[in-house]
mmCIF file of C-alpha atoms and ligand atoms in Angstrom:
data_model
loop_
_atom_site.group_PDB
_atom_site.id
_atom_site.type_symbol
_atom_site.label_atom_id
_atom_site.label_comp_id
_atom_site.label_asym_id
_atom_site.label_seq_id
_atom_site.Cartn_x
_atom_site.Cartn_y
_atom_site.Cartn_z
ATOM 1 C CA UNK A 1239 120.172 68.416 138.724
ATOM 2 C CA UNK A 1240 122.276 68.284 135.636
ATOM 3 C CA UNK A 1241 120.297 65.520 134.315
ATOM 4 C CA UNK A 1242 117.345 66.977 134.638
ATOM 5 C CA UNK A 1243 118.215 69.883 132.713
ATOM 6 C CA UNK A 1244 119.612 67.913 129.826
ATOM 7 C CA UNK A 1245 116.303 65.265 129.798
ATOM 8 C CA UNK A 1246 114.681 68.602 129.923
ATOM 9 C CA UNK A 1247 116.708 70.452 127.290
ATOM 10 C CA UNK A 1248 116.356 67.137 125.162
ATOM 11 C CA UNK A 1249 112.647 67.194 125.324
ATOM 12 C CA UNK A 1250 112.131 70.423 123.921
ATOM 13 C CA UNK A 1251 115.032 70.217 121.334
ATOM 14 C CA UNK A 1252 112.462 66.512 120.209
ATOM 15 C CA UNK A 1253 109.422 68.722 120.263
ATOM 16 C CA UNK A 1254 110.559 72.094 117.823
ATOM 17 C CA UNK A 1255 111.088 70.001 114.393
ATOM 18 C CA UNK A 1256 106.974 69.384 115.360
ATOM 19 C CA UNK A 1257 106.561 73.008 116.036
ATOM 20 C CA UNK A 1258 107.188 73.751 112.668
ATOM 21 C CA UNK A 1259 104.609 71.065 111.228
ATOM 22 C CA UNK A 1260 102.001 73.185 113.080
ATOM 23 C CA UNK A 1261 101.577 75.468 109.796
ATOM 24 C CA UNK A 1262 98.412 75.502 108.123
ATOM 25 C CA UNK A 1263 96.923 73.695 105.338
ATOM 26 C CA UNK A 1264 96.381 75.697 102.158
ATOM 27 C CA UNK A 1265 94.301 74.342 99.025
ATOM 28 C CA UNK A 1266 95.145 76.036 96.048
ATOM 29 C CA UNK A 1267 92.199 75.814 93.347
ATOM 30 C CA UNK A 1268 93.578 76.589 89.801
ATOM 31 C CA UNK A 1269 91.070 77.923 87.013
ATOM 32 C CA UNK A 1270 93.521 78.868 84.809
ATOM 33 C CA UNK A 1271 94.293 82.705 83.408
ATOM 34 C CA UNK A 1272 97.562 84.099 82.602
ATOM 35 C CA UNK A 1273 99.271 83.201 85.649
ATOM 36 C CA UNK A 1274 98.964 79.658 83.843
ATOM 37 C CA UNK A 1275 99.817 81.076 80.881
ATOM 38 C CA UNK A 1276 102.600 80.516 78.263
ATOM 39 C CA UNK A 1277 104.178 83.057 75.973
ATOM 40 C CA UNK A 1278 106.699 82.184 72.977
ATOM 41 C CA UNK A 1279 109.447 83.356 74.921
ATOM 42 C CA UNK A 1280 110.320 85.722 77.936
ATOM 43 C CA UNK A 1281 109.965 89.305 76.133
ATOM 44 C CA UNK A 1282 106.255 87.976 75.920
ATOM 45 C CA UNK A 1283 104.956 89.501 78.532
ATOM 46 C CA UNK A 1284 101.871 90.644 77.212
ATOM 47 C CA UNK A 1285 101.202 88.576 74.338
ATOM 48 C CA UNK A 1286 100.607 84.492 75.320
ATOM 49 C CA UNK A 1287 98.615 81.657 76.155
ATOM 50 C CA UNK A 1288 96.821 81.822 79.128
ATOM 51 C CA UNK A 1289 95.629 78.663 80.941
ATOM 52 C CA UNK A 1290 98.178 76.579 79.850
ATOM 53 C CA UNK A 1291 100.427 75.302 82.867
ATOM 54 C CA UNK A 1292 98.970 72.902 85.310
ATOM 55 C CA UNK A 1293 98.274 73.188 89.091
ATOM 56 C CA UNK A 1294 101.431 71.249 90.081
ATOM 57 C CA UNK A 1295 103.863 73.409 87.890
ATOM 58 C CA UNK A 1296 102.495 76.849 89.508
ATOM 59 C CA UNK A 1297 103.110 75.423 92.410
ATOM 60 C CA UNK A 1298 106.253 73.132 92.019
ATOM 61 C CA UNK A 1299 107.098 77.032 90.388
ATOM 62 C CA UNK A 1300 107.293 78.519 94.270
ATOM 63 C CA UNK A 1301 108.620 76.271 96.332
ATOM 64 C CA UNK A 1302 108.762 78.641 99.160
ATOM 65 C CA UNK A 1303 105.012 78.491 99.843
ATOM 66 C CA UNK A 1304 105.479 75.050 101.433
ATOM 67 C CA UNK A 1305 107.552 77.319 104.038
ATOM 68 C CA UNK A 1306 104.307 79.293 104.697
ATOM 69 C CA UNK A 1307 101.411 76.307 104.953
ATOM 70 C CA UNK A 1308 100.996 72.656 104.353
ATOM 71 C CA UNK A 1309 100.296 73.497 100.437
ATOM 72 C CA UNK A 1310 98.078 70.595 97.836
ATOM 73 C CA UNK A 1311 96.592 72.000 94.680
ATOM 74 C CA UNK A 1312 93.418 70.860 92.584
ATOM 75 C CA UNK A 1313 92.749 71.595 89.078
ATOM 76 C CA UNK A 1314 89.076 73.167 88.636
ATOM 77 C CA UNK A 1315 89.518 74.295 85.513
ATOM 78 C CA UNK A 1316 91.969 75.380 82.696
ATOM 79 C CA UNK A 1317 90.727 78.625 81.379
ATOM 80 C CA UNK A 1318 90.740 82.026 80.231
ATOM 81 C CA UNK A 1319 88.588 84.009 82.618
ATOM 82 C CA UNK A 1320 86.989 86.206 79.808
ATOM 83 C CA UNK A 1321 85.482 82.975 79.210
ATOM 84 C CA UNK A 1322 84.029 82.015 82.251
ATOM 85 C CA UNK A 1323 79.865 81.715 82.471
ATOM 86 C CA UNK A 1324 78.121 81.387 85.331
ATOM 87 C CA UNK A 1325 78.637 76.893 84.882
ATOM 88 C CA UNK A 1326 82.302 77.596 85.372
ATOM 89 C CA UNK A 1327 81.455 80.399 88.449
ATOM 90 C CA UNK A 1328 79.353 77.500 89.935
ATOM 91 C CA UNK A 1329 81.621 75.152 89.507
ATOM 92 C CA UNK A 1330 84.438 76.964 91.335
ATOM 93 C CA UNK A 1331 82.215 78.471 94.313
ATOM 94 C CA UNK A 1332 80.950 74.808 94.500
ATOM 95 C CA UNK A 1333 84.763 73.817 94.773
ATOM 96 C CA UNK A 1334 85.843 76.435 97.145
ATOM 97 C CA UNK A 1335 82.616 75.630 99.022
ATOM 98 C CA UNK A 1336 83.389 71.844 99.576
ATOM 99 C CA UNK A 1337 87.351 72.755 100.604
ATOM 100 C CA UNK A 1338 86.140 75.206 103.436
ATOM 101 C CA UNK A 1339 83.916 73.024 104.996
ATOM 102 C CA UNK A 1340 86.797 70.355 105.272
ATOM 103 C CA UNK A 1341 88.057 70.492 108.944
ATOM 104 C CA UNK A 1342 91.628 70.074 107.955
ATOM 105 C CA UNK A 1343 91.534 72.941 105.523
ATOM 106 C CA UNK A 1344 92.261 76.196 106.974
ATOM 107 C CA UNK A 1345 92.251 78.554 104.018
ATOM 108 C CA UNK A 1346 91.664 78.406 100.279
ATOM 109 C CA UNK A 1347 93.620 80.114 97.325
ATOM 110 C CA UNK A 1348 92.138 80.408 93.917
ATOM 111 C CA UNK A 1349 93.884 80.818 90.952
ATOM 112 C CA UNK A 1350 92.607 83.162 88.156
ATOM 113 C CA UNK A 1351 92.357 84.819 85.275
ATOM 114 C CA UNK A 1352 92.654 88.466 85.905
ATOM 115 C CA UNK A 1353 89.844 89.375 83.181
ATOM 116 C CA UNK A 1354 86.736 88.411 85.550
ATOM 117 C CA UNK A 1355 88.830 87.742 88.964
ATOM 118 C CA UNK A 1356 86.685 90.284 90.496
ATOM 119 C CA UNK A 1357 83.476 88.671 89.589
ATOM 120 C CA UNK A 1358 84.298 85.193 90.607
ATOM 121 C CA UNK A 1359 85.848 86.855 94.380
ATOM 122 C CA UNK A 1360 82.598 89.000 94.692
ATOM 123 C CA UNK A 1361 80.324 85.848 94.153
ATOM 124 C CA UNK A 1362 82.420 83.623 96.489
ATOM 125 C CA UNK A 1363 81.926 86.532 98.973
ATOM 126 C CA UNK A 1364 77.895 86.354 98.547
ATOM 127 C CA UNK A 1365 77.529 82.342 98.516
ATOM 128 C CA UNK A 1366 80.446 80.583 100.492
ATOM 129 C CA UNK A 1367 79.722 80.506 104.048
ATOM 130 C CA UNK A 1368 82.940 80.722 105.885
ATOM 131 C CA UNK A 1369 85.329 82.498 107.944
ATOM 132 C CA UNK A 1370 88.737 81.039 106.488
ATOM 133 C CA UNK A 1371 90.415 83.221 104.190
ATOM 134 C CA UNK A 1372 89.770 83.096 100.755
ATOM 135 C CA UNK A 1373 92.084 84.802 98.082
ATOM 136 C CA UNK A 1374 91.807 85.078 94.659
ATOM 137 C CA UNK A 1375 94.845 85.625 93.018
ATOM 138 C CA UNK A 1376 96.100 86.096 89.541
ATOM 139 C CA UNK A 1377 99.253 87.960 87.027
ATOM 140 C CA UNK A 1378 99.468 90.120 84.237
ATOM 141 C CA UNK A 1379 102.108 88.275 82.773
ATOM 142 C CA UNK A 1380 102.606 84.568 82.205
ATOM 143 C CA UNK A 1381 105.277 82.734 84.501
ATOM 144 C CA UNK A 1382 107.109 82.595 80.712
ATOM 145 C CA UNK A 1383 107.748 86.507 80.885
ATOM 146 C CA UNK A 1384 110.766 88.408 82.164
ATOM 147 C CA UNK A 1385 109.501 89.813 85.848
ATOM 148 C CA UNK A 1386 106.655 87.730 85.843
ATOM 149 C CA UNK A 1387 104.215 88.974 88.500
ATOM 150 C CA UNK A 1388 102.266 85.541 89.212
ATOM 151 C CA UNK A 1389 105.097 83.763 91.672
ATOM 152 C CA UNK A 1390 105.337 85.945 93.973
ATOM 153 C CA UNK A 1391 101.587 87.159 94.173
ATOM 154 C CA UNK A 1392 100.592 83.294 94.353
ATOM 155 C CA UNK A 1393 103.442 83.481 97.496
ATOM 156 C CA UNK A 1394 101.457 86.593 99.146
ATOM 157 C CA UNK A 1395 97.979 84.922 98.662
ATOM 158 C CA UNK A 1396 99.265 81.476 100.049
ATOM 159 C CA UNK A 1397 100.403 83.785 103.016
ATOM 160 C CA UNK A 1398 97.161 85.339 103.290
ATOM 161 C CA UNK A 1399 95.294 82.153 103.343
ATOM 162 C CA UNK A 1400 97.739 81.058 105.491
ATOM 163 C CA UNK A 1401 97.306 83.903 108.459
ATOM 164 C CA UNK A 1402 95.174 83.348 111.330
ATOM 165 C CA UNK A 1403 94.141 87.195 111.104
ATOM 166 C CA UNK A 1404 93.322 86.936 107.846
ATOM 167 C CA UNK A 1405 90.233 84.846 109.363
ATOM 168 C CA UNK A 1406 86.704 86.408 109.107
ATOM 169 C CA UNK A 1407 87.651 89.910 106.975
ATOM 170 C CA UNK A 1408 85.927 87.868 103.727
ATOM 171 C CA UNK A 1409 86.812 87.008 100.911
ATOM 172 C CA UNK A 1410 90.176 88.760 98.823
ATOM 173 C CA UNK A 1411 91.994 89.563 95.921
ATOM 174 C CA UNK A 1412 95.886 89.633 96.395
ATOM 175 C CA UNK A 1413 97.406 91.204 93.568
ATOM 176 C CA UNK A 1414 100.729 93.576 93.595
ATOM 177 C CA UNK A 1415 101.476 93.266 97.459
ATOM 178 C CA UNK A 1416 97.806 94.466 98.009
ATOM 179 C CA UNK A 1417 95.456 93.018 99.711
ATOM 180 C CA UNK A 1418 91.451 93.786 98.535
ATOM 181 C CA UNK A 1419 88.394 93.457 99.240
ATOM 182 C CA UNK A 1420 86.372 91.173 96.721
ATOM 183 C CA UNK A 1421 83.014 93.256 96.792
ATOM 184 C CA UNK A 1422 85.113 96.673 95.847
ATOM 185 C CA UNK A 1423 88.394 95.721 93.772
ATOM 186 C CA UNK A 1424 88.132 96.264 90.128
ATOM 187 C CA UNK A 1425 90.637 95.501 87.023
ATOM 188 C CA UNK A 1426 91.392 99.083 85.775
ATOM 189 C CA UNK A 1427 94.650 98.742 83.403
ATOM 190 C CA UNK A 1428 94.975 96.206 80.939
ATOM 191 C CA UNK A 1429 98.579 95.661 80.833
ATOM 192 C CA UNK A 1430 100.527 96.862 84.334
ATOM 193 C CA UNK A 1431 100.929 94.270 86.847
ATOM 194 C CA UNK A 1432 99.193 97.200 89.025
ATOM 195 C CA UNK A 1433 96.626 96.709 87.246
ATOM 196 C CA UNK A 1434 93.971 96.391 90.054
ATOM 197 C CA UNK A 1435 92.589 99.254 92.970
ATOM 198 C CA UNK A 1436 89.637 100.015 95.083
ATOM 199 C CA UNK A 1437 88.081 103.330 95.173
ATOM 200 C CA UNK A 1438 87.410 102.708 98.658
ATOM 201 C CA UNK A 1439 91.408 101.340 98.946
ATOM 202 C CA UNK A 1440 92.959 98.323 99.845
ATOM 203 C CA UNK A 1441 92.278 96.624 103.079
ATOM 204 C CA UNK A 1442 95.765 96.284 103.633
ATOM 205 C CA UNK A 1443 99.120 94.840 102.185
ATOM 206 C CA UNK A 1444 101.097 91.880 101.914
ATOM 207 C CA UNK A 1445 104.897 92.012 102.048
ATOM 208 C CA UNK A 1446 107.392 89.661 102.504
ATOM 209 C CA UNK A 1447 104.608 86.978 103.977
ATOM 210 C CA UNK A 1448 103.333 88.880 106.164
ATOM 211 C CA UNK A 1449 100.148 90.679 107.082
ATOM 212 C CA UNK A 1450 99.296 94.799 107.374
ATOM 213 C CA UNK A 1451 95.795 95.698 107.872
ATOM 214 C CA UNK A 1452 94.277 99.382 107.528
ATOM 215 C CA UNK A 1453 90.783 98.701 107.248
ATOM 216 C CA UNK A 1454 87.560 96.370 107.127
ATOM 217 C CA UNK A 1455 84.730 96.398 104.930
ATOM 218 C CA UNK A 1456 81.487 97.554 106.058
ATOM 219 C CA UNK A 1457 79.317 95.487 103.895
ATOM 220 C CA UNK A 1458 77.700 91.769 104.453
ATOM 221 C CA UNK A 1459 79.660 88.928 102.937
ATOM 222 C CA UNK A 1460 80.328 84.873 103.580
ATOM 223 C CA UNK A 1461 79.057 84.134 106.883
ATOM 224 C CA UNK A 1462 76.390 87.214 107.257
ATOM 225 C CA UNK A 1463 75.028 86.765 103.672
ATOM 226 C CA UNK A 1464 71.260 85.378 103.085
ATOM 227 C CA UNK A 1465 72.833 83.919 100.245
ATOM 228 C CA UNK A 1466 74.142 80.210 99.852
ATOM 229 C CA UNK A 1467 75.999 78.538 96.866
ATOM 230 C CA UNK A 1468 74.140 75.260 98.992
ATOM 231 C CA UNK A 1469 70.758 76.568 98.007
ATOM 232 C CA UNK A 1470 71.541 77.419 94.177
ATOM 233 C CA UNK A 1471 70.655 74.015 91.303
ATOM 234 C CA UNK A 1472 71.943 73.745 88.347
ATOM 235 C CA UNK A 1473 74.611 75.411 86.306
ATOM 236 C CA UNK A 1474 72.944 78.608 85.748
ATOM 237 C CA UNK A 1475 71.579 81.985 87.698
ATOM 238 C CA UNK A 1476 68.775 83.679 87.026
ATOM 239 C CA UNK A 1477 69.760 85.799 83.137
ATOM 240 C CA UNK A 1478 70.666 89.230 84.137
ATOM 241 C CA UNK A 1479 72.653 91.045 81.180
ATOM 242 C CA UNK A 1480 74.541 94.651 81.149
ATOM 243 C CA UNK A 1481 73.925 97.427 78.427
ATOM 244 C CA UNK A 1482 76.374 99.871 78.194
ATOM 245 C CA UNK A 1483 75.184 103.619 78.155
ATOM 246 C CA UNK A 1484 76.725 105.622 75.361
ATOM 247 C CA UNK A 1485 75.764 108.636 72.775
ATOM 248 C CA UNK A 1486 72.838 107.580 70.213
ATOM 249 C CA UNK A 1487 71.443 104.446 72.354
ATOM 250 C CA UNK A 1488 68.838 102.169 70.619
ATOM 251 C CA UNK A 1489 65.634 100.768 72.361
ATOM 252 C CA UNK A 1490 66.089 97.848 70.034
ATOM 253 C CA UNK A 1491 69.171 96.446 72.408
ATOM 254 C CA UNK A 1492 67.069 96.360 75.364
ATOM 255 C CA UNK A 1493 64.011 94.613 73.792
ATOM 256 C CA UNK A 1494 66.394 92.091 72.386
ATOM 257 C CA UNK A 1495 67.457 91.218 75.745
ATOM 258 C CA UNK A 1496 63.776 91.148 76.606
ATOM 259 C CA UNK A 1497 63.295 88.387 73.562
ATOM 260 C CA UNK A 1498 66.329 86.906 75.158
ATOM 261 C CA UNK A 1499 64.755 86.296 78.382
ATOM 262 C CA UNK A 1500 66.094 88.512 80.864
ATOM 263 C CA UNK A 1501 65.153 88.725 83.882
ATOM 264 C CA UNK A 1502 67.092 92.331 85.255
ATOM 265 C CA UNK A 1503 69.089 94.932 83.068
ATOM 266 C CA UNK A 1504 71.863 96.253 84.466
ATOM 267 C CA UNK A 1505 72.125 99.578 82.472
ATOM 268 C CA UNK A 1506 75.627 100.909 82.810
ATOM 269 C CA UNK A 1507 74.786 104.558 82.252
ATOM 270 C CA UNK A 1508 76.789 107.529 81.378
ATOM 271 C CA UNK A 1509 77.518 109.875 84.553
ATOM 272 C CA UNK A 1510 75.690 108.782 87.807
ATOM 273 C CA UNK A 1511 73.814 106.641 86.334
ATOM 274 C CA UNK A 1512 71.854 108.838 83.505
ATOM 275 C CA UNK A 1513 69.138 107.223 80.938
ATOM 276 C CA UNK A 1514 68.901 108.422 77.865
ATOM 277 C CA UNK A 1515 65.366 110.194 77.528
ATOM 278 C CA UNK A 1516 64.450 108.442 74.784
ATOM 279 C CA UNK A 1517 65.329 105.104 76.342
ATOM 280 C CA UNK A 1518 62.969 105.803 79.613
ATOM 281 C CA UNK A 1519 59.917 104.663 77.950
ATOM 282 C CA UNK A 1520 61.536 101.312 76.783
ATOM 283 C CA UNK A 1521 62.831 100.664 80.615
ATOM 284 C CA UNK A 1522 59.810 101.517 81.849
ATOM 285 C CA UNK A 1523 57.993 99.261 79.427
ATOM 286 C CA UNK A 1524 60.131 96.459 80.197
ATOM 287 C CA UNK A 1525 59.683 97.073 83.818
ATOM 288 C CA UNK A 1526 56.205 96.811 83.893
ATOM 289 C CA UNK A 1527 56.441 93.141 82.079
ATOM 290 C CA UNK A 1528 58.599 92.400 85.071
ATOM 291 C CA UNK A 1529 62.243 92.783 84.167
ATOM 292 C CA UNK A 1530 64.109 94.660 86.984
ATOM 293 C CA UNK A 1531 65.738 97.932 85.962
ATOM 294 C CA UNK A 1532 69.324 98.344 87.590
ATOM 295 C CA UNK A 1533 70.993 101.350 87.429
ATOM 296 C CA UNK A 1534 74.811 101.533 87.651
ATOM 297 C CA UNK A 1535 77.048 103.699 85.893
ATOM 298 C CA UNK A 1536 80.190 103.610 83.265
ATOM 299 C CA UNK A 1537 81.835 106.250 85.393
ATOM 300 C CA UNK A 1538 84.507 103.880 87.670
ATOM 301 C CA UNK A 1539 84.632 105.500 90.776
ATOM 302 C CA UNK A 1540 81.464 107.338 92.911
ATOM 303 C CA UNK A 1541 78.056 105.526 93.594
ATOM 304 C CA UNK A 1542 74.351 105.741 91.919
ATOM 305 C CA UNK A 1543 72.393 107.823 93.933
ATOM 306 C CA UNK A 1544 68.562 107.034 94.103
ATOM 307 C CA UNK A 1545 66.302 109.674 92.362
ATOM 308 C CA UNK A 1546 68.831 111.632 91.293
ATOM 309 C CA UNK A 1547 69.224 111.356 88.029
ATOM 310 C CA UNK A 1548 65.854 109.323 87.122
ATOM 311 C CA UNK A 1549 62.792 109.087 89.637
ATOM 312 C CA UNK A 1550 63.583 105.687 91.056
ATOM 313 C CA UNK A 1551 60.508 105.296 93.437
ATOM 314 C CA UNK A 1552 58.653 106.618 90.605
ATOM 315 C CA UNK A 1553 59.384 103.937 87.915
ATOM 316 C CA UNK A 1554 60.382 101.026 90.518
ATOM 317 C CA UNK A 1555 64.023 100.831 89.255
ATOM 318 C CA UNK A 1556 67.011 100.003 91.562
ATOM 319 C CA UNK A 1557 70.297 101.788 92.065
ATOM 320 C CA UNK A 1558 73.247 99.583 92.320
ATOM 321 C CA UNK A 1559 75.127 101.644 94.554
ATOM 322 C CA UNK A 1560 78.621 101.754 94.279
ATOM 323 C CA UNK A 1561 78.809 98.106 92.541
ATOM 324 C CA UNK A 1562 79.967 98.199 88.821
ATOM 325 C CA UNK A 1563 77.708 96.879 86.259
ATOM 326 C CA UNK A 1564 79.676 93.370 86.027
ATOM 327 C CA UNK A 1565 79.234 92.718 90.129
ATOM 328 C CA UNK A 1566 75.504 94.771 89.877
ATOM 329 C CA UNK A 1567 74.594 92.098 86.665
ATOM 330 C CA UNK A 1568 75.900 88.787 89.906
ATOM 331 C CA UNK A 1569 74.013 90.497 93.012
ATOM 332 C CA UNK A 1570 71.104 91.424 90.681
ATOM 333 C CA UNK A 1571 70.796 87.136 89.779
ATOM 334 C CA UNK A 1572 70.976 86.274 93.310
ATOM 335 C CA UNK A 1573 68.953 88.380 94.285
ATOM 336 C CA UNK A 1574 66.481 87.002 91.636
ATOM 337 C CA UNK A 1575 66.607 83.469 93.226
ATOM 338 C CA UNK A 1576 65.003 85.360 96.308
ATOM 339 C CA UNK A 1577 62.882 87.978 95.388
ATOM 340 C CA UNK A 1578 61.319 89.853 92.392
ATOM 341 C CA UNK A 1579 60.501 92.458 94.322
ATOM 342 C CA UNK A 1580 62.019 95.677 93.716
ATOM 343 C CA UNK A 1581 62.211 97.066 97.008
ATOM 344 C CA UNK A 1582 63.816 94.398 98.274
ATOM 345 C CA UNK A 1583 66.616 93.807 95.239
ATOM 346 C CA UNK A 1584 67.287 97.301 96.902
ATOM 347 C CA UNK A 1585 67.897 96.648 100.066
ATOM 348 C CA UNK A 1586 70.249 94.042 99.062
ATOM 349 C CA UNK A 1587 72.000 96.506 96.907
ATOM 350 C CA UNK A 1588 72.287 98.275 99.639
ATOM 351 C CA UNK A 1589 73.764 96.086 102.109
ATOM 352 C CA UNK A 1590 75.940 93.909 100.116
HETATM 353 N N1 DGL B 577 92.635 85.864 79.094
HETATM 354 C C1 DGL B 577 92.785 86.688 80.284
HETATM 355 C C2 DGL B 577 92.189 85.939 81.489
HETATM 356 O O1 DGL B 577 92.316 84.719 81.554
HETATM 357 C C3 DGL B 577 94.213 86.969 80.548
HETATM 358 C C4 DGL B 577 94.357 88.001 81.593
HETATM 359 C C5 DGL B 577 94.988 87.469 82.847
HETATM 360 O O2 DGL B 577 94.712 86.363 83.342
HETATM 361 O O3 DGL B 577 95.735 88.263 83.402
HETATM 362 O O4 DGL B 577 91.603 86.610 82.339
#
């Protein structure tokens, strides 16, 4: 009997050093940004280099991650995210897409300038087909600075790609213990490491590794979108550009968009949404040539309602919901590689 317990005890006791290899496998995809950035010395914490420190150092940086998943990094790019156009947003969603579909990758970190983080999560969450966690992460001051914020927000969003019931909720952003939603989250101050929010709130936190949910999102993303990074050539979208809505507006910056080649305005208008009355006939003029008129707003927080401000149905125009003008301006191009009809760029706004 007693040596069949000890075999027995001996077995298991082989088996648990395995156990612990049974962690996931995390990619971490490096763009660049501040949380790769480099200041002249650690009072900098505003005032750097960004994109500056490779892939390995960020994550050579934390070694703890390797206690959360199996963790390899890939370079992408090295860049400042105010920089990125849509060849760079290509080539990371073309990245991200390849790593997903990988059998032995269960979830995917990407690491990013904070400037345009939100656009490059929001596209991922209209073109990669997936339901492994996805979490873009970045830091409002360089791993150079005194408290820098990147190490342990690129900990959290290892963690998050790293949890099984992170799996199918779509694609995040992980910044400041928070966990959001890509489609909703928005920069909104320029120099606190809290620097990003939700008006519709997190979907939950991240603390110490682990997981806390409070809510899912109630729009179509990854798996249940009609779009597909697979189906896009090239390096570019279809040319959607933003004016921004403001006392004393000109005509003369829309038509010079038109010359430009446009193919949507997203007009970023004061309140919900207003147009300036004498900028109506321009938009109108414009949309009868065939450039889609957007409506979204410079206010941050409510949604564009349809007809209220201008008669929508009226002048075919769409309303871009609650998106902001810089996610409106991505939907608006994908939407272009589908449709030019009006109607249905609507729909989409409304279900994305
Ligand atoms: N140049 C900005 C960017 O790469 C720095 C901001 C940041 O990453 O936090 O987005």
């Amino acid at each position: 009997m007693k040596k069949t317990v000890t075999a027995l005890a001996l077995s298991i006791g082989m088996l648990l050093p395995f156990a612990s290899y049974a962690k996931n496998n995390v990619v971490v995809v490096a763009t660049g940004g501040t949380i790769a950035g480099a200041g002249a010395s650690s009072t900098n914490s505003a005032t750097y280099t960004a994109a500056k420190v490779p892939v390995d150092a960020l994550l050579n940086a934390v070694p703890q991650i390797q206690n959360l998943a199996n963790v390899t990094g890939v370079q992408a790019l090295q860049i400042a995210s105010e920089s990125i156009t849509d060849k760079e947003l290509l080539t990371i969603a073309r990245k991200v897409n390849e790593l997903v579909k990988r059998p032995d990758v269960n979830g995917v970190v990407i690491t990013h300038g904070t400037d345009t983080l939100e656009e490059t999560a929001f596209f991922l969450s209209l073109v990669v087909h997936t339901d492994k966690p996805i979490v873009v992460v970045g830091s409002m001051r360089p791993p150079s600075a005194l408290s820098a914020d990147g190490p342990l927000n690129l900990y959290s969003a290892v963690a998050l790609a790293a949890a099984d019931d992170a799996k199918g909720k779509g694609v995040f952003v992980l910044m400041n213990d928070d966990i959001f939603a890509a489609r909703d989250v928005t920069k909104t101050i320029n120099i606190h490491t809290d620097a990003f929010q939700s008006q519709w709130g997190a979907l939950g936190s991240l603390v110490e590794g682990k997981t806390y949910w409070f809510r899912n999102i109630a729009k179509r993303h990854n798996n249940s979108s009609e779009f597909n990074i697979d189906d896009i050539k090239g390096d570019a979208l279809p040319l959607v550009q933003i004016v921004y809505g403001s006392t004393n507006m000109l005509p003369e910056s829309y038509l010079a968009l038109q010359k430009a080649g446009v193919k949507a305005i997203i007009n970023a208008g004061t309140g919900n949404g207003s147009v300036a009355n004498y900028i109506v006939p321009t938009l109108n003029q414009l949309q009868q040539q065939g450039i889609q008129i957007i409506r979204s707003s410079r206010v941050p927080q409510g949604f564009v309602l349809r007809n209220a401000e201008q008669p929508d149905d009226k002048y075919g125009w769409v309303v871009a919901h609650d998106l902001n003008p810089q996610k409106a301006r991505l939907l608006a191009a994908l939407a272009l590689t589908k449709t030019k009809d009006a109607k249905e760029i609507q729909r989409m706004f409304w279900e994305y």
